[in-house]
Coordinates of C-alpha atoms in Angstrom, one line a residue:
M30 CA -4.2 13.1 7.0
P31 CA -1.9 10.1 7.2
R32 CA -2.5 7.4 4.6
P33 CA -3.9 4.1 6.0
S34 CA -1.1 2.0 4.5
R35 CA 2.5 2.1 3.3
L36 CA 4.2 0.8 0.2
F37 CA 7.9 0.3 0.7
C38 CA 9.9 0.3 -2.6
F39 CA 13.3 -1.4 -2.9
P40 CA 15.8 -0.1 -5.5
Y41 CA 17.5 -2.5 -7.7
S42 CA 21.1 -3.2 -8.7
G43 CA 23.4 -0.1 -9.0
V44 CA 21.0 2.6 -8.1
G45 CA 19.3 4.2 -5.1
A46 CA 15.9 5.5 -3.9
S47 CA 15.9 8.2 -6.6
M48 CA 14.9 5.6 -9.2
Y49 CA 11.4 6.1 -7.9
N50 CA 11.4 9.9 -8.3
R51 CA 8.9 9.7 -11.1
W52 CA 6.4 7.7 -9.1
P53 CA 3.4 9.4 -7.6
D54 CA 2.9 9.8 -3.8
P55 CA 0.5 8.5 -2.7
V56 CA -0.4 5.3 -4.6
G57 CA -4.0 4.6 -4.0
P58 CA -4.4 4.4 -0.2
A59 CA -0.7 3.9 0.4
E60 CA 2.0 6.3 1.3
L61 CA 5.0 5.7 -1.0
C62 CA 8.2 4.9 1.1
R63 CA 11.4 4.8 -1.0
I64 CA 14.0 2.7 0.7
Q65 CA 17.5 4.0 0.5
L66 CA 20.2 1.3 0.8
P67 CA 23.7 1.8 2.2
G68 CA 26.5 2.7 -0.2
R69 CA 24.6 4.9 -2.5
E70 CA 23.3 8.5 -2.9
N71 CA 22.9 10.1 0.5
R72 CA 24.3 7.0 2.2
V73 CA 27.3 6.7 -0.1
R74 CA 29.9 6.8 2.8
E75 CA 28.3 3.7 4.3
E76 CA 29.5 0.1 3.6
H77 CA 27.6 -2.0 1.2
F78 CA 25.2 -4.5 2.9
G79 CA 27.1 -7.5 1.5
T80 CA 24.3 -10.1 1.2
Y81 CA 20.6 -10.0 0.9
E82 CA 20.4 -12.0 4.2
A83 CA 22.4 -9.3 6.0
L84 CA 20.4 -6.6 4.4
A85 CA 17.1 -8.3 5.4
D86 CA 18.2 -8.5 9.0
E87 CA 19.1 -4.8 9.1
L88 CA 16.0 -3.7 7.4
A89 CA 13.7 -5.9 9.5
R90 CA 14.7 -4.0 12.6
A91 CA 14.9 -0.6 10.9
L92 CA 11.5 -0.8 9.4
L93 CA 9.7 -2.2 12.5
P94 CA 8.5 1.2 13.9
H95 CA 6.9 1.9 10.5
L96 CA 5.0 -1.4 10.3
D97 CA 2.1 -0.2 12.4
R98 CA -0.4 -0.3 9.6
P99 CA -1.1 -2.4 6.5
F100 CA 1.9 -2.4 4.2
G101 CA 3.3 -3.8 1.0
F102 CA 6.7 -4.3 -0.5
F103 CA 7.6 -3.6 -4.2
G104 CA 10.7 -4.8 -5.9
H105 CA 11.8 -4.9 -9.5
C106 CA 14.5 -7.3 -10.7
G107 CA 17.2 -7.5 -8.0
G108 CA 15.0 -5.3 -5.8
A109 CA 12.4 -8.1 -5.7
L110 CA 14.9 -10.5 -4.2
A111 CA 15.8 -7.9 -1.5
A112 CA 12.1 -7.4 -0.8
F113 CA 11.5 -11.1 -0.6
A114 CA 14.5 -11.7 1.7
T115 CA 13.3 -8.9 4.0
A116 CA 9.7 -10.3 4.1
H117 CA 11.2 -13.7 4.9
R118 CA 13.3 -12.3 7.8
L119 CA 10.3 -10.5 9.2
A120 CA 8.4 -13.7 9.3
E121 CA 11.3 -15.6 10.9
L122 CA 11.4 -12.9 13.7
G123 CA 7.7 -13.0 14.3
M124 CA 7.3 -9.4 13.1
P125 CA 4.6 -8.0 10.9
V126 CA 4.9 -9.2 7.3
P127 CA 3.8 -7.4 4.2
D128 CA 0.1 -7.8 3.4
V129 CA 1.2 -8.0 -0.3
L130 CA 4.5 -8.5 -2.0
F131 CA 4.7 -7.0 -5.5
V132 CA 7.3 -8.8 -7.6
S133 CA 8.3 -7.2 -10.9
S134 CA 10.6 -8.9 -13.5
Q135 CA 12.3 -11.5 -11.4
V136 CA 12.5 -15.3 -11.2
A137 CA 11.6 -17.0 -7.9
P138 CA 14.5 -17.2 -5.5
H139 CA 14.7 -21.0 -5.6
E140 CA 15.1 -20.8 -9.4
G141 CA 17.9 -18.2 -9.6
P142 CA 20.2 -16.6 -9.9
Y143 CA 19.1 -15.5 -13.4
G144 CA 20.0 -12.6 -15.7
R145 CA 22.5 -11.5 -18.3
Y146 CA 23.9 -8.8 -16.0
L147 CA 25.3 -11.5 -13.7
T148 CA 27.8 -12.5 -16.3
M149 CA 28.8 -9.0 -17.5
G150 CA 32.3 -7.4 -17.0
E151 CA 32.8 -3.9 -15.8
T152 CA 33.0 -2.3 -19.2
E153 CA 29.6 -3.8 -20.1
L154 CA 28.1 -2.8 -16.8
R155 CA 29.4 0.7 -17.2
S156 CA 27.6 1.0 -20.5
E157 CA 24.4 -0.3 -19.0
L158 CA 24.6 2.1 -16.0
E159 CA 25.1 5.0 -18.4
G160 CA 22.0 4.0 -20.3
L161 CA 20.0 3.6 -17.1
T162 CA 21.1 7.1 -16.0
R163 CA 19.6 8.5 -19.2
L164 CA 16.4 6.5 -18.7
M165 CA 16.1 8.1 -15.3
G166 CA 16.3 11.6 -16.9
S167 CA 19.9 12.6 -16.3
E168 CA 23.2 12.7 -18.3
P169 CA 26.0 10.4 -17.0
V170 CA 28.7 12.1 -15.0
P171 CA 31.9 10.0 -15.1
D172 CA 32.7 10.2 -11.3
L173 CA 29.1 9.3 -10.4
I174 CA 29.2 6.4 -12.9
D175 CA 32.3 5.2 -11.2
L176 CA 30.6 5.2 -7.8
G177 CA 27.5 3.6 -9.3
L178 CA 29.6 0.9 -10.9
G179 CA 31.1 -0.1 -7.6
V180 CA 27.6 -0.4 -6.1
M181 CA 26.3 -2.3 -9.1
V182 CA 29.2 -4.8 -8.9
A183 CA 28.5 -5.4 -5.2
D184 CA 24.7 -5.6 -5.7
L185 CA 25.1 -8.2 -8.5
A186 CA 27.4 -10.2 -6.2
A187 CA 24.6 -10.3 -3.7
N188 CA 22.2 -11.3 -6.3
R189 CA 24.5 -14.0 -7.6
A190 CA 24.9 -15.5 -4.1
Y191 CA 21.2 -15.5 -3.2
R192 CA 19.3 -18.7 -3.8
T193 CA 17.0 -20.6 -1.5
P194 CA 17.4 -24.4 -1.6
G195 CA 13.7 -24.8 -2.3
P196 CA 10.5 -22.7 -2.3
V197 CA 10.1 -20.6 0.8
V198 CA 6.4 -20.0 1.5
L199 CA 5.7 -16.5 2.9
P200 CA 2.5 -15.8 4.9
T201 CA 1.5 -13.1 2.4
R202 CA -0.1 -12.5 -0.9
I203 CA 2.2 -12.2 -3.9
R204 CA 1.3 -10.2 -7.0
L205 CA 3.5 -10.9 -10.0
L206 CA 4.0 -8.0 -12.4
A207 CA 5.4 -9.3 -15.7
W208 CA 6.1 -7.0 -18.7
R209 CA 5.0 -8.1 -22.1
D210 CA 8.1 -6.9 -23.9
D211 CA 10.6 -7.7 -21.2
Q212 CA 13.7 -9.2 -22.8
E213 CA 15.6 -9.5 -19.5
V214 CA 13.1 -11.7 -17.6
R215 CA 10.4 -13.0 -19.9
P216 CA 7.0 -13.3 -18.3
E217 CA 6.9 -17.1 -18.5
L218 CA 10.0 -17.3 -16.3
M219 CA 8.1 -16.0 -13.3
T220 CA 5.8 -18.9 -12.7
G221 CA 7.9 -20.3 -9.8
W222 CA 6.7 -17.6 -7.5
A223 CA 3.4 -19.5 -7.1
A224 CA 5.2 -21.9 -4.8
C225 CA 6.3 -19.0 -2.5
A226 CA 2.8 -17.9 -1.5
P227 CA -0.1 -19.7 0.4
A228 CA -2.4 -21.7 -1.9
G229 CA -4.4 -19.4 -4.1
Q230 CA -2.5 -16.3 -2.9
C231 CA -0.3 -15.6 -5.9
E232 CA -1.7 -13.5 -8.7
R233 CA -0.1 -12.7 -12.0
R234 CA -0.6 -9.6 -14.2
L235 CA 0.9 -9.0 -17.6
L236 CA 1.6 -5.3 -18.1
P237 CA 2.4 -3.4 -21.4
G238 CA 6.0 -2.3 -21.6
D239 CA 9.6 -3.5 -21.4
H240 CA 12.0 -4.1 -18.6
Y241 CA 12.4 -0.4 -17.7
A242 CA 8.9 0.7 -18.2
F243 CA 8.2 0.7 -14.4
L244 CA 10.6 3.7 -14.0
R245 CA 7.9 6.0 -15.6
A246 CA 5.2 4.7 -13.3
P247 CA 2.8 3.9 -16.2
G248 CA -0.9 3.9 -15.5
P249 CA -1.5 0.1 -15.6
L250 CA 1.3 -0.4 -13.0
V251 CA 0.0 2.3 -10.7
D252 CA -3.5 0.9 -10.9
E253 CA -2.2 -2.6 -10.0
L254 CA -0.3 -1.2 -7.0
A255 CA -3.3 0.9 -5.8
E256 CA -5.7 -2.0 -6.2
G257 CA -3.3 -4.3 -4.3
M258 CA -2.9 -1.9 -1.4
A259 CA -6.6 -1.2 -1.3
D260 CA -7.2 -4.9 -0.9
A261 CA -4.6 -5.0 1.9
V262 CA -6.4 -2.2 3.8
A263 CA -9.8 -3.9 3.3
A264 CA -8.5 -7.2 4.6
A265 CA -6.8 -5.6 7.6
A266 CA -10.1 -3.9 8.5
L267 CA -11.8 -7.4 8.7
R268 CA -9.1 -8.8 11.1

């Protein structure tokens, strides 16, 4: 039986949809939809999207046939900016917008760009990518790391270039997922997102774990996602 909602998950800098391989499917009432961006994994021969604005325009049209039921977006770190930009573009085009936007470990788009990765050289980024590969359960393969490094450099350029001149208010609920031991984006740096949601529609949760804990789909995270999607389904039923 088809699930009554969908949760679209955006990958973050340097990796593809496989970063969500450890996540359960479904999540509460939602079918998990792992978004694969161009230039990586099974789309490695395609050109990089360039900017979050260009990506948002492409995704808005590609996702439209799948927005026929309540849906949410999830993004961690750079992926949260891509998710926000896509939600913004959907609203601009008069298309369905996410019922809930889950933002994990990222500052608000009008307060960025932010993060130590944005100032790293290729040697440092290579080391980070090797560590991330191990966290995802694999051993680094030099040729694949080379490919991933090119993607990461381009992704970080998109991140570095993306900043809204002021708060952009989306017509959707935002759930902030901060991580207690996150040394990359500390929880207190995420407060600016409240200005990007309608009044009273931004909620904040503090979850146990560090910046990479989400890769393992820990129980508290899955519970938050399931609850948020259940609320989206219930709200849609009342419309």
